[in-house]
PDB file of C-alpha atoms in Angstrom:
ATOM      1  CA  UNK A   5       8.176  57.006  74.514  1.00 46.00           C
ATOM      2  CA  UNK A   6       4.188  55.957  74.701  1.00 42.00           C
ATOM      3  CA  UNK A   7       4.827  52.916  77.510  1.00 45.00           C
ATOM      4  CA  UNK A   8       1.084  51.870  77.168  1.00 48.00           C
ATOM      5  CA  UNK A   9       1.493  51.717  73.817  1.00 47.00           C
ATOM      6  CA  UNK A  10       4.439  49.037  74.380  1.00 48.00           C
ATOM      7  CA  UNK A  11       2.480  47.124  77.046  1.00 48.00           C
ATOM      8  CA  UNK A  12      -0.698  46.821  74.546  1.00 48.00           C
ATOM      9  CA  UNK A  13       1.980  46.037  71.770  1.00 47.00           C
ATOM     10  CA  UNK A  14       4.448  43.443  73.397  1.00 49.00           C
ATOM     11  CA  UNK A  15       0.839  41.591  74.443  1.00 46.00           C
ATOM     12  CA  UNK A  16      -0.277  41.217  70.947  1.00 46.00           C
ATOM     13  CA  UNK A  17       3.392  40.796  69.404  1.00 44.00           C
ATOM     14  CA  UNK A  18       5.475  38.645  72.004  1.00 44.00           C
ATOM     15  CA  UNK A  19       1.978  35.822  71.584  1.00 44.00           C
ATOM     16  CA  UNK A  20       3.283  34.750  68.200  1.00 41.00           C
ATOM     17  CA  UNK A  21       6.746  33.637  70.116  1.00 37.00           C
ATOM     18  CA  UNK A  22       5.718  32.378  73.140  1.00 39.00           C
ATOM     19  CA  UNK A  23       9.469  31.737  74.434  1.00 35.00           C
ATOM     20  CA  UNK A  24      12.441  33.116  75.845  1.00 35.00           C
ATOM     21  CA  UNK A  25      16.475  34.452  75.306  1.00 37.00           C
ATOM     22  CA  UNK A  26      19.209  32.176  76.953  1.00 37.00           C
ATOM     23  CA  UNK A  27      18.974  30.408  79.499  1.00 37.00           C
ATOM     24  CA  UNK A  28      20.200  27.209  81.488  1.00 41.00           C
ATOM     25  CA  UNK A  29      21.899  25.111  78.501  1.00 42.00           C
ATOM     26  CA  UNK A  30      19.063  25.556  76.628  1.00 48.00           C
ATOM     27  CA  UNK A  31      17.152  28.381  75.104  1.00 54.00           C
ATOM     28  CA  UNK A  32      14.298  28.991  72.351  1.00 51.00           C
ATOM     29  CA  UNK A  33      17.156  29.111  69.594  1.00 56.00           C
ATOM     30  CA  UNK A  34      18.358  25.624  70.253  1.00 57.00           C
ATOM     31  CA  UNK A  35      18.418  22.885  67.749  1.00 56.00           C
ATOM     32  CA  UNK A  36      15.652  20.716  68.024  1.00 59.00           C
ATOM     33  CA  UNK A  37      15.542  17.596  65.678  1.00 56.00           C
ATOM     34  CA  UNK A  38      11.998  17.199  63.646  1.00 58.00           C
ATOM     35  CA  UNK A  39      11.446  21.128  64.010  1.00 57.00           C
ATOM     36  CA  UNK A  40      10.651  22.022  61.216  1.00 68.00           C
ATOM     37  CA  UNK A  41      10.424  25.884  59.788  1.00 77.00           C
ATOM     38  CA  UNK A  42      13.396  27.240  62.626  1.00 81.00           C
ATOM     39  CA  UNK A  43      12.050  29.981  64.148  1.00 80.00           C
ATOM     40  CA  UNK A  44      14.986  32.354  65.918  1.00 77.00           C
ATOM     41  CA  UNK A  45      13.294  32.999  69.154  1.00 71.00           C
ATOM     42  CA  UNK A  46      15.635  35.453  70.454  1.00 70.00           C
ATOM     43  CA  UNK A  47      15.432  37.376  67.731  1.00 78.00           C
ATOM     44  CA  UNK A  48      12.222  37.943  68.144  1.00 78.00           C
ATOM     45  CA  UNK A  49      11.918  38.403  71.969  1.00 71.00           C
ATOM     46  CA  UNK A  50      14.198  40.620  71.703  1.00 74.00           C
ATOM     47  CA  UNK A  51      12.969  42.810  69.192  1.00 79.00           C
ATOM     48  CA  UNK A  52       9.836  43.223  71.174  1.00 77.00           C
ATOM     49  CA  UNK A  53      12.280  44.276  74.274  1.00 74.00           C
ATOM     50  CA  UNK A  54      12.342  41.093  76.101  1.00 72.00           C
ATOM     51  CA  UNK A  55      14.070  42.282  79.841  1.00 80.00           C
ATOM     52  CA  UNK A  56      17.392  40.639  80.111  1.00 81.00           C
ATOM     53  CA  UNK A  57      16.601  39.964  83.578  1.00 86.00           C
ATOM     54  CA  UNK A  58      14.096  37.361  82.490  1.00 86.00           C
ATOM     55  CA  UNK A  59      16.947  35.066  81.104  1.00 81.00           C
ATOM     56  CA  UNK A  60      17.986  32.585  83.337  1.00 87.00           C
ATOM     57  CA  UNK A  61      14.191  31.920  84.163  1.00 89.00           C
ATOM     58  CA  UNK A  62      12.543  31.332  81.407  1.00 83.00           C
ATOM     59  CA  UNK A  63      15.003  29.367  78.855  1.00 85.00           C
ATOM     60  CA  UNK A  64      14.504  25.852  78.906  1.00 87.00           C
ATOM     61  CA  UNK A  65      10.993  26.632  78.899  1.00 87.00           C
ATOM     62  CA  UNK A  66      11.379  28.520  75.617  1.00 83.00           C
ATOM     63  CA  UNK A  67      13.498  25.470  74.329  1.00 86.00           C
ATOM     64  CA  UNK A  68      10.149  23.336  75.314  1.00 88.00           C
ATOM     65  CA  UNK A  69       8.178  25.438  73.548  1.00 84.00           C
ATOM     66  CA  UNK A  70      10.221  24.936  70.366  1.00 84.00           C
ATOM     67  CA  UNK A  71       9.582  21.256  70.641  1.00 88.00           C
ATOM     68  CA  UNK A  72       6.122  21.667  70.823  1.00 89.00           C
ATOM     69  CA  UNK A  73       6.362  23.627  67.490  1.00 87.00           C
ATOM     70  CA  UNK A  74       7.729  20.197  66.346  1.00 90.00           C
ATOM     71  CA  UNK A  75       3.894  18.669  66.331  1.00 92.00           C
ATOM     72  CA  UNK A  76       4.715  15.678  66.892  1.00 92.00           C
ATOM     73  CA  UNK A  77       4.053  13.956  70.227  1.00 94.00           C
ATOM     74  CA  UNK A  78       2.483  16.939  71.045  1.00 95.00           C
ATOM     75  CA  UNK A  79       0.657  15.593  73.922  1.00 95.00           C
ATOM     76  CA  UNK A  80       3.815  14.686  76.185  1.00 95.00           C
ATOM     77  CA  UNK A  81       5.843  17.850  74.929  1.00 93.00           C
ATOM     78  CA  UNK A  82       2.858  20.100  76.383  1.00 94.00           C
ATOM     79  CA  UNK A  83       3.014  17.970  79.788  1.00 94.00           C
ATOM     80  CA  UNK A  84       6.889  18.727  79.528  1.00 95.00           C
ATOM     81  CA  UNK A  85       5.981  22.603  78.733  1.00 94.00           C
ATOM     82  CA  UNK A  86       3.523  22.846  81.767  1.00 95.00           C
ATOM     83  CA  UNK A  87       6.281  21.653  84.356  1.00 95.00           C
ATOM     84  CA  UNK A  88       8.745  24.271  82.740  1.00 94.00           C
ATOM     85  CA  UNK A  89       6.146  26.763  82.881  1.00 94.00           C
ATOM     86  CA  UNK A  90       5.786  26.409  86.713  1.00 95.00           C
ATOM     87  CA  UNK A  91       9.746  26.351  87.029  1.00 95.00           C
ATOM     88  CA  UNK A  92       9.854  29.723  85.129  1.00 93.00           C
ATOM     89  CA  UNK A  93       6.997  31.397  87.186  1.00 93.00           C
ATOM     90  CA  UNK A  94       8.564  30.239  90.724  1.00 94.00           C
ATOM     91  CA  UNK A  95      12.019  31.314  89.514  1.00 94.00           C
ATOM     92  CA  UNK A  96      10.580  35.082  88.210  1.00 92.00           C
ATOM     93  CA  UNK A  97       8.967  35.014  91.432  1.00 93.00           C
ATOM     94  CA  UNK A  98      12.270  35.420  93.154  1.00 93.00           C
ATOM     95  CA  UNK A  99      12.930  38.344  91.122  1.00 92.00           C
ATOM     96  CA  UNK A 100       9.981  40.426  91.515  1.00 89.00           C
ATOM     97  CA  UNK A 101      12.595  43.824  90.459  1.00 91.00           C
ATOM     98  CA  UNK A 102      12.638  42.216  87.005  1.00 88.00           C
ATOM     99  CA  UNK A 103      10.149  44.650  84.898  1.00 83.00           C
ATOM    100  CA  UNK A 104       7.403  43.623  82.180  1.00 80.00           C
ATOM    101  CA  UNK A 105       6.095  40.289  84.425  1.00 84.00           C
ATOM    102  CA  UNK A 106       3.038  41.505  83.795  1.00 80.00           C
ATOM    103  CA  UNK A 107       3.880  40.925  80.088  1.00 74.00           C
ATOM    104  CA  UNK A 108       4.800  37.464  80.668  1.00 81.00           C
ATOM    105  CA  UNK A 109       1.995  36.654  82.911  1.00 86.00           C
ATOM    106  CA  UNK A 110      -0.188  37.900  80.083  1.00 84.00           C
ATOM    107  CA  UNK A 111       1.588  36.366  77.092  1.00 80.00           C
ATOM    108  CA  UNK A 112       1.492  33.192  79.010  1.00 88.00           C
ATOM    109  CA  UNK A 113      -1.943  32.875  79.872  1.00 93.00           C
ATOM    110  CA  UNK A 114      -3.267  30.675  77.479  1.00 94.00           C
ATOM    111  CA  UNK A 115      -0.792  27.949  79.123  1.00 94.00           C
ATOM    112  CA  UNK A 116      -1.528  29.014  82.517  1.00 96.00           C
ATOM    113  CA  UNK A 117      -5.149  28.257  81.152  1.00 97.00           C
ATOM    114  CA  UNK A 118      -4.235  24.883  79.712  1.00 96.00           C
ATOM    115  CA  UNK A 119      -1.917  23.814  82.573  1.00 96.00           C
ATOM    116  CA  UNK A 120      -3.617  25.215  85.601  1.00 95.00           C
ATOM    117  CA  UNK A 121      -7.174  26.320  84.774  1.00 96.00           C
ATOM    118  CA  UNK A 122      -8.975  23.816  82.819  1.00 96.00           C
ATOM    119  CA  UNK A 123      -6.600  20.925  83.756  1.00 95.00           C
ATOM    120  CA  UNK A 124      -9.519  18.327  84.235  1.00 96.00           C
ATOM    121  CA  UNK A 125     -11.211  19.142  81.227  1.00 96.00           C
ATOM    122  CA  UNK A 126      -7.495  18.566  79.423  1.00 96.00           C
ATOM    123  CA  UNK A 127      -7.257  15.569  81.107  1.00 95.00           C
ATOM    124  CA  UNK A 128     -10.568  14.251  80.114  1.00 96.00           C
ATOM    125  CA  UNK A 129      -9.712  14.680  76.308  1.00 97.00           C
ATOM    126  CA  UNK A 130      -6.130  14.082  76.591  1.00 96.00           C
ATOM    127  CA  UNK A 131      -6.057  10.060  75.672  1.00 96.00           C
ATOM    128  CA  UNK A 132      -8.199  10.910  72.156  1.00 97.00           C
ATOM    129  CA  UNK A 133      -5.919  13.575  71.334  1.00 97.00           C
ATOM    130  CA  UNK A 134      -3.095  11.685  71.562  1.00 96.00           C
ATOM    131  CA  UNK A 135      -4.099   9.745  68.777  1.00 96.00           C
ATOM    132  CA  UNK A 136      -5.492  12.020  66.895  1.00 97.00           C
ATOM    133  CA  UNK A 137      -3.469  16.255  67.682  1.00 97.00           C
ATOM    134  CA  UNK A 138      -0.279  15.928  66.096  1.00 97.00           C
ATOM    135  CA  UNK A 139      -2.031  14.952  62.321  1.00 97.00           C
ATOM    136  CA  UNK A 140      -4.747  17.493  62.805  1.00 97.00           C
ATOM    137  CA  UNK A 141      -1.849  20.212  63.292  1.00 97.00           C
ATOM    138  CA  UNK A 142       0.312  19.215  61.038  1.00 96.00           C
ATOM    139  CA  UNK A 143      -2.504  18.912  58.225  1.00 97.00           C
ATOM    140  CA  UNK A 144      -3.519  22.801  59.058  1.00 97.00           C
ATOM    141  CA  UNK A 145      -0.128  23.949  59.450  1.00 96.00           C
ATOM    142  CA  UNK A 146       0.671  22.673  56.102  1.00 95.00           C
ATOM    143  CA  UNK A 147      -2.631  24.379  54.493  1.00 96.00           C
ATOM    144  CA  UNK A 148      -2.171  27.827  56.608  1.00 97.00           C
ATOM    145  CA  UNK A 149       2.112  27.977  57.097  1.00 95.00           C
ATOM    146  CA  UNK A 150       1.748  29.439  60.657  1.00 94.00           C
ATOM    147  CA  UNK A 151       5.650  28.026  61.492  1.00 92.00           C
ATOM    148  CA  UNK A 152       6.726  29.302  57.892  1.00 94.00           C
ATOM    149  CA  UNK A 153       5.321  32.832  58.914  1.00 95.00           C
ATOM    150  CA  UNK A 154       6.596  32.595  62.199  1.00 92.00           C
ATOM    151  CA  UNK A 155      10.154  31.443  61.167  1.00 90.00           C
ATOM    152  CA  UNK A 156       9.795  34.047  58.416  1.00 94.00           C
ATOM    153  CA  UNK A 157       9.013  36.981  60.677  1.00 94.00           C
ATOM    154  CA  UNK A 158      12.172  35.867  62.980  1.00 88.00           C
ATOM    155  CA  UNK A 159      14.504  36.468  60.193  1.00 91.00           C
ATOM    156  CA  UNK A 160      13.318  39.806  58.475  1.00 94.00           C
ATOM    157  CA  UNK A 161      15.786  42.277  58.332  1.00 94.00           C
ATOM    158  CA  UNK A 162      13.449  44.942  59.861  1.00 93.00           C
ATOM    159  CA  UNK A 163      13.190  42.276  63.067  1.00 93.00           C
ATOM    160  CA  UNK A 164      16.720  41.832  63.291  1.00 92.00           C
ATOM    161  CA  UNK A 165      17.284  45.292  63.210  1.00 94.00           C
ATOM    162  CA  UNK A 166      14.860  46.018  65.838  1.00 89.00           C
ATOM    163  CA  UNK A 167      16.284  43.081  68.024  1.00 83.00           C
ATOM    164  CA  UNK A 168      19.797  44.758  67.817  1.00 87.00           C
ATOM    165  CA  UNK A 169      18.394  48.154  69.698  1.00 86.00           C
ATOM    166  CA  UNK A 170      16.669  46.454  72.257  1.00 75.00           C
ATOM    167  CA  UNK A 171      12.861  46.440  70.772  1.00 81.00           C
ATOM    168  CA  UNK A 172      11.477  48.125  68.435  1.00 83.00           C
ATOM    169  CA  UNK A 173       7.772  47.856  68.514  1.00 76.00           C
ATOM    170  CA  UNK A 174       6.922  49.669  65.402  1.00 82.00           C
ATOM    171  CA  UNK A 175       9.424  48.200  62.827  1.00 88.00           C
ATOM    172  CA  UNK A 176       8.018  44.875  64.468  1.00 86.00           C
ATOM    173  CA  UNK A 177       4.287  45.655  63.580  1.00 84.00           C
ATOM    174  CA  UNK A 178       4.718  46.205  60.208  1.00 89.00           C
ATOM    175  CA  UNK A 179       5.822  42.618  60.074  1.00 93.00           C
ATOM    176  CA  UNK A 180       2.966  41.253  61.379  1.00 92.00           C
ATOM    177  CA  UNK A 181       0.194  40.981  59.074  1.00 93.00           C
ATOM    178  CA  UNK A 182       1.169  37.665  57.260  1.00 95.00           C
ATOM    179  CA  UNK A 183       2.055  35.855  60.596  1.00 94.00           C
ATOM    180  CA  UNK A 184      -1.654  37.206  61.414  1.00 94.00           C
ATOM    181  CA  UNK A 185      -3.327  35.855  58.329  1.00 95.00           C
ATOM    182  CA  UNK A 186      -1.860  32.592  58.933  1.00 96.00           C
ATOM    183  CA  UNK A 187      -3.109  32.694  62.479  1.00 95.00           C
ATOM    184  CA  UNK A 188      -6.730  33.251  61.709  1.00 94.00           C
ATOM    185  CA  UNK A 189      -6.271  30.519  58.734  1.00 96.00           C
ATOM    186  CA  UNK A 190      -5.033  27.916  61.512  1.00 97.00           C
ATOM    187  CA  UNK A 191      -7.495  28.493  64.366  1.00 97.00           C
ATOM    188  CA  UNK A 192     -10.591  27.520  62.498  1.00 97.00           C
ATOM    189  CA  UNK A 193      -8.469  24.467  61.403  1.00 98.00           C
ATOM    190  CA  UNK A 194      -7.485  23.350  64.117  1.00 98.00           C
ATOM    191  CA  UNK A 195     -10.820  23.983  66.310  1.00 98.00           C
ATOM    192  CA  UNK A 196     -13.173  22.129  63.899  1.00 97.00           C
ATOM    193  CA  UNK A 197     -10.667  19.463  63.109  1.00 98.00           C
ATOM    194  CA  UNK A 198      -9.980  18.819  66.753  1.00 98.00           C
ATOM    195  CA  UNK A 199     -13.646  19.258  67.645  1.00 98.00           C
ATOM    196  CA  UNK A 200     -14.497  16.535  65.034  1.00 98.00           C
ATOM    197  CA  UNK A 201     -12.071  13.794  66.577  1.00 98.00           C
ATOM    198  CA  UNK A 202     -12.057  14.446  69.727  1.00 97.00           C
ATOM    199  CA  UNK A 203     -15.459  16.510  70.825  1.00 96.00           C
ATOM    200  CA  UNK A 204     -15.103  19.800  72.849  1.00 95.00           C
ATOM    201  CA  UNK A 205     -11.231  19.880  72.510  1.00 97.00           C
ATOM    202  CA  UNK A 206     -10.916  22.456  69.375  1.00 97.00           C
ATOM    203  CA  UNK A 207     -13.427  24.873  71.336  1.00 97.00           C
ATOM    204  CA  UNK A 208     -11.093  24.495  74.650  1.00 97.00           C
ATOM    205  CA  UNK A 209      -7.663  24.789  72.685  1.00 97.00           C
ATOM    206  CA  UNK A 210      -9.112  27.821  71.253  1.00 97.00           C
ATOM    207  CA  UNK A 211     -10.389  29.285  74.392  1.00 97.00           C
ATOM    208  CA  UNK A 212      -6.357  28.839  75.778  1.00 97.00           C
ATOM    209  CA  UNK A 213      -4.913  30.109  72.601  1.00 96.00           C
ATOM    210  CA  UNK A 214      -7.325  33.210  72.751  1.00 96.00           C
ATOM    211  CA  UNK A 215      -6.147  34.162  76.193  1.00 96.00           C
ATOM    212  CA  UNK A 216      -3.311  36.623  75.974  1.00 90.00           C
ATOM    213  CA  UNK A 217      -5.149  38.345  73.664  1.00 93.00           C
ATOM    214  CA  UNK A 218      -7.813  38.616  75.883  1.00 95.00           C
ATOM    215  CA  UNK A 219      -5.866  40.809  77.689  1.00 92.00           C
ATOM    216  CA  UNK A 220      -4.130  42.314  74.636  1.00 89.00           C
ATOM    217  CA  UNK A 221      -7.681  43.265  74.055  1.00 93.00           C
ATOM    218  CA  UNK A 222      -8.869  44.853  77.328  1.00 94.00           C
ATOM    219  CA  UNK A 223      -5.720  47.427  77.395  1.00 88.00           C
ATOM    220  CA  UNK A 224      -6.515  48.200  73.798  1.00 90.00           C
ATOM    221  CA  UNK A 225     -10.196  48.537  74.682  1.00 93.00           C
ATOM    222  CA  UNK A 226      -8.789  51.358  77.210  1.00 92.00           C
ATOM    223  CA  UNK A 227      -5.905  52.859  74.861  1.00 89.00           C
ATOM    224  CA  UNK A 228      -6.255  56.818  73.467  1.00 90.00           C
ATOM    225  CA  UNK A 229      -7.466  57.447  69.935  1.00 93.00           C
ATOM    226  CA  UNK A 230      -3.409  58.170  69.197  1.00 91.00           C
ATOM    227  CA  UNK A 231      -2.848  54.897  70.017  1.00 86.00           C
ATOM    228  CA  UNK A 232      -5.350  53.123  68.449  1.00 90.00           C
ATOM    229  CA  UNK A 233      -5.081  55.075  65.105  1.00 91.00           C
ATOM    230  CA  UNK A 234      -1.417  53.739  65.652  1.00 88.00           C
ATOM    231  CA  UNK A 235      -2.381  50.259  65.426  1.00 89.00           C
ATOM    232  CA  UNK A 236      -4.627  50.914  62.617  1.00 91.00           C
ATOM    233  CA  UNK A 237      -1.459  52.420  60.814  1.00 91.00           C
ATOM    234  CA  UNK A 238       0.496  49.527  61.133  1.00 90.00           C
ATOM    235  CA  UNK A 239      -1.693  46.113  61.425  1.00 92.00           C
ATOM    236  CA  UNK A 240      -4.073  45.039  59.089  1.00 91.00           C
ATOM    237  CA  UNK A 241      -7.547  44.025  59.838  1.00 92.00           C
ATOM    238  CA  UNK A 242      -6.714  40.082  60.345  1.00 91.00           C
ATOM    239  CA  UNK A 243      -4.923  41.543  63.011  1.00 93.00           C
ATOM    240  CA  UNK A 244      -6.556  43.873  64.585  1.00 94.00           C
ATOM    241  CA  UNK A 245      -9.400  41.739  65.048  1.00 94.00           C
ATOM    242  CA  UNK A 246      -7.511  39.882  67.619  1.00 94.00           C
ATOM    243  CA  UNK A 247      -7.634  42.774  69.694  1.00 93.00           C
ATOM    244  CA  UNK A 248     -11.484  43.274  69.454  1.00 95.00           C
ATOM    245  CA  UNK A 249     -13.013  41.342  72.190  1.00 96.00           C
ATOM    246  CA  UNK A 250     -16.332  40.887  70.437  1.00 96.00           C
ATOM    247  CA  UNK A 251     -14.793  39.146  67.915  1.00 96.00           C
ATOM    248  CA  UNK A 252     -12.830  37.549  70.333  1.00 97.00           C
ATOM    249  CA  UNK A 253     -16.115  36.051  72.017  1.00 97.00           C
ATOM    250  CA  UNK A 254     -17.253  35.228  68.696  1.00 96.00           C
ATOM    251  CA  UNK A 255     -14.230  33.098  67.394  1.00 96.00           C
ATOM    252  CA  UNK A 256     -14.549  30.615  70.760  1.00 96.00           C
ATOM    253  CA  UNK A 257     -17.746  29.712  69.219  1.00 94.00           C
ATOM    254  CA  UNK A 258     -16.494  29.062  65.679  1.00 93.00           C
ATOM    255  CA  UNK A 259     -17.363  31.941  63.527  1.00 93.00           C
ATOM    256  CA  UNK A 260     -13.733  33.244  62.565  1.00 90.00           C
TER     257      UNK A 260
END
């Protein structure tokens, strides 16, 4: 048992799912009409070792975030996602003995970034990109299959198994690498796309998307040789890249 090795690795993995297990009536494994690719949610966050104690908190935000995978009326759903994010923060706030917040606060950044952080500039933008978001995502989505990967990864065998003993963080890694190359095929999409029709909003979509692994990055950055050679073992270099903050630095400005 290496626990900075699972910190550094739930970071990186538990991004691709941003959501939750049950919760409330709804959860990130509910139907959702338009959705799409169905990505199994729990399956995932719990193959990663998602804390049962984060359940009833976090949901009906995880159901949100499955509507936002829609991409359509994107714009509203992420209004709707920011109010459920606050919900889930001020209810895990009450349970301060649940473990791994720190992996939620982290995994979560990028829409404690969007909601919170750079709200005006959002807000400044957010009128143009309601004309124009949900065609420039669906458009890359189609030419890169991020929700195919996604909802691909949820259902491997090697995921399932790992959900069914709690986490498994190395069976989960070697799933990765296509869900990564579709990742670094979307971004660039997306931020000159965005950029394009509405100016300045691909760059700050990217700088919220880049955010957990920011700090993916930074406890990577610190990690022992035994732990990095790990991650060389098991990700490819699509993804390891998003745990190298120079490269990092260099994506927000458009060189993927």
């Amino acid at each position: 048992m290496l626990p900075r090795v699972s910190t550094a690795a739930r970071l990186f993995l538990f991004v691709g799912a941003i959501s939750a297990l049950p919760a409330k009536q709804l959860d990130g494994d509910s139907a959702v009409a338009g959705a799409g690719p169905n990505v199994s949610v729990s399956t995932l966050l719990s193959a990663v070792g998602t804390p049962y104690c984060m359940k009833p908190c976090i949901g009906t935000f995880a159901f949100t975030v499955k509507k936002v995978l829609t991409l359509n009326e994107t714009t509203e759903r992420l209004k709707d996602l920011c109010s459920e994010y606050s919900e889930s923060k001020e209810c895990l706030d009450n349970r301060k003995w649940c473990r791994l917040r720190n992996v939620f606060d982290a995994t979560t950044s990028g829409i404690e970034h969007a909601c919170i952080t750079k709200r005006t500039e959002y807000n400044k933008v957010e009128a143009c990109l309601k004309k124009n978001i949900d065609g420039i995502l669906q458009k890359c989505d189609s030419s890169c299959n991020v929700r195919t990967e996604l909802a691909k990864l949820s259902v491997a065998q090697p995921i399932k198994t790992a959900a069914a003993v709690n986490g498994n963080l190395v069976m989960v890694a070697k799933q990765v690498p296509p869900f990564c190359k579709a990742v670094r095929c979307g971004l660039p999409c997306v931020m000159k796309a965005a950029n394009a029709a509405c100016p300045n909003s691909g760059t700050l979509m990217i700088d919220s998307v880049l955010q957990p692994f920011d700090k993916a990055a930074a406890l990577y950055a610190k990690a022992t040789e035994v732990i990095k050679k790990m991650a060389r073992d098991y990700l490819t270099d699509e993804c390891l890249k998003f745990l190298d903050a120079k490269k990092l630095a260099e994506m927000r400005k458009g060189n993927f």
